[in-house]
Amino acid sequence: MNERIRIAVFASHGGSNLQALIDGAEQGTMPADVVLVVSNNRKAHALERAEKHGIRTLVISDKQFPNEDSYANELLSNLREESVNLICLAGYMKKIPKLLLHEYPHRILNIHPALLPKFGGKGMYGRHVHEAVLAAGESETGVTVHLIDEIYDHGRILAQKRLTINVNDDPDTLQKRVLKLEHKLYPEVIAKIAAGEISLE
Ligand code: GRF
């Protein structure tokens, strides 16, 4: 990507990864701007974070629309109005409509709090991921940024960061430690995409 990347972040809850991307843009660690924040949850703290930084927000749910395509078209018109060229999912709990995947091929990223392909897929979100990692007796865990496709947590892996599990880790400590790594990795990946060090094709 030659021009400054224009990112839409999709977030359903707290938005700490959104914050990491906003900070990365403002501090110049990545040549990109967050220009739109989309949420299905009007109470998401992510929306407040966006507003604080003057970033446009869109609250939208598939339930407001008669079918998937009309929902996708409304999303698309908002994305196009902001000339978005990269979508970053960050704790987004809804499925991305097929039309969006089609219109943004290899341009939709997700961050997952484990080392995919392990500990991904249905039910693997939030604390559940870290409980499963500990229950499996893993010695390490980490973070994955990947492209999305039609299967949850399945698309091509772009980057990972690893973390050694301590004997006294519980799901909460692990979640906190992994989240810290997420905040480093997401802006790093975008900087590498901009620099041509990570290819999306
Ligand atoms: C993160 O752990 C992310 O990997 C996962 O959902 C969580 C979102 O956290 N997909 P936040 O809303 O960015 O704080």
mmCIF file of C-alpha atoms and ligand atoms in Angstrom, residues 13-18 90-91 110-113 179 182, ligand 1:
data_model
loop_
_atom_site.group_PDB
_atom_site.id
_atom_site.type_symbol
_atom_site.label_atom_id
_atom_site.label_comp_id
_atom_site.label_asym_id
_atom_site.label_seq_id
_atom_site.Cartn_x
_atom_site.Cartn_y
_atom_site.Cartn_z
ATOM 1 C CA HIS A 13 -16.692 -4.220 23.684
ATOM 2 C CA GLY A 14 -13.876 -2.480 25.495
ATOM 3 C CA GLY A 15 -11.771 -1.536 22.519
ATOM 4 C CA SER A 16 -8.317 -1.669 24.073
ATOM 5 C CA ASN A 17 -6.957 -2.915 20.738
ATOM 6 C CA LEU A 18 -8.747 -0.047 19.021
ATOM 7 C CA ALA A 90 -10.755 -6.089 17.344
ATOM 8 C CA GLY A 91 -13.034 -8.047 19.617
ATOM 9 C CA ASN A 110 -8.462 -10.066 12.936
ATOM 10 C CA ILE A 111 -6.511 -10.381 16.162
ATOM 11 C CA HIS A 112 -6.873 -13.544 18.213
ATOM 12 C CA PRO A 113 -5.521 -14.116 21.736
ATOM 13 C CA LEU A 179 -3.706 -8.490 25.800
ATOM 14 C CA GLU A 182 -1.899 -7.762 21.332
HETATM 15 C C1 GRF B 1 -8.949 -9.370 22.428
HETATM 16 O O1 GRF B 1 -8.420 -10.344 23.265
HETATM 17 C C2 GRF B 1 -8.942 -9.836 20.990
HETATM 18 O O2 GRF B 1 -7.863 -10.665 20.676
HETATM 19 C C3 GRF B 1 -10.205 -10.631 20.908
HETATM 20 O O3 GRF B 1 -11.131 -9.906 21.700
HETATM 21 C C4 GRF B 1 -10.427 -9.137 22.682
HETATM 22 C C5 GRF B 1 -10.847 -7.711 22.502
HETATM 23 O O4 GRF B 1 -10.356 -6.883 23.503
HETATM 24 N N1 GRF B 1 -10.591 -10.876 19.555
HETATM 25 P P1 GRF B 1 -10.492 -5.302 23.361
HETATM 26 O O5 GRF B 1 -11.983 -5.002 23.157
HETATM 27 O O6 GRF B 1 -9.674 -4.859 22.200
HETATM 28 O O7 GRF B 1 -10.004 -4.749 24.662
#
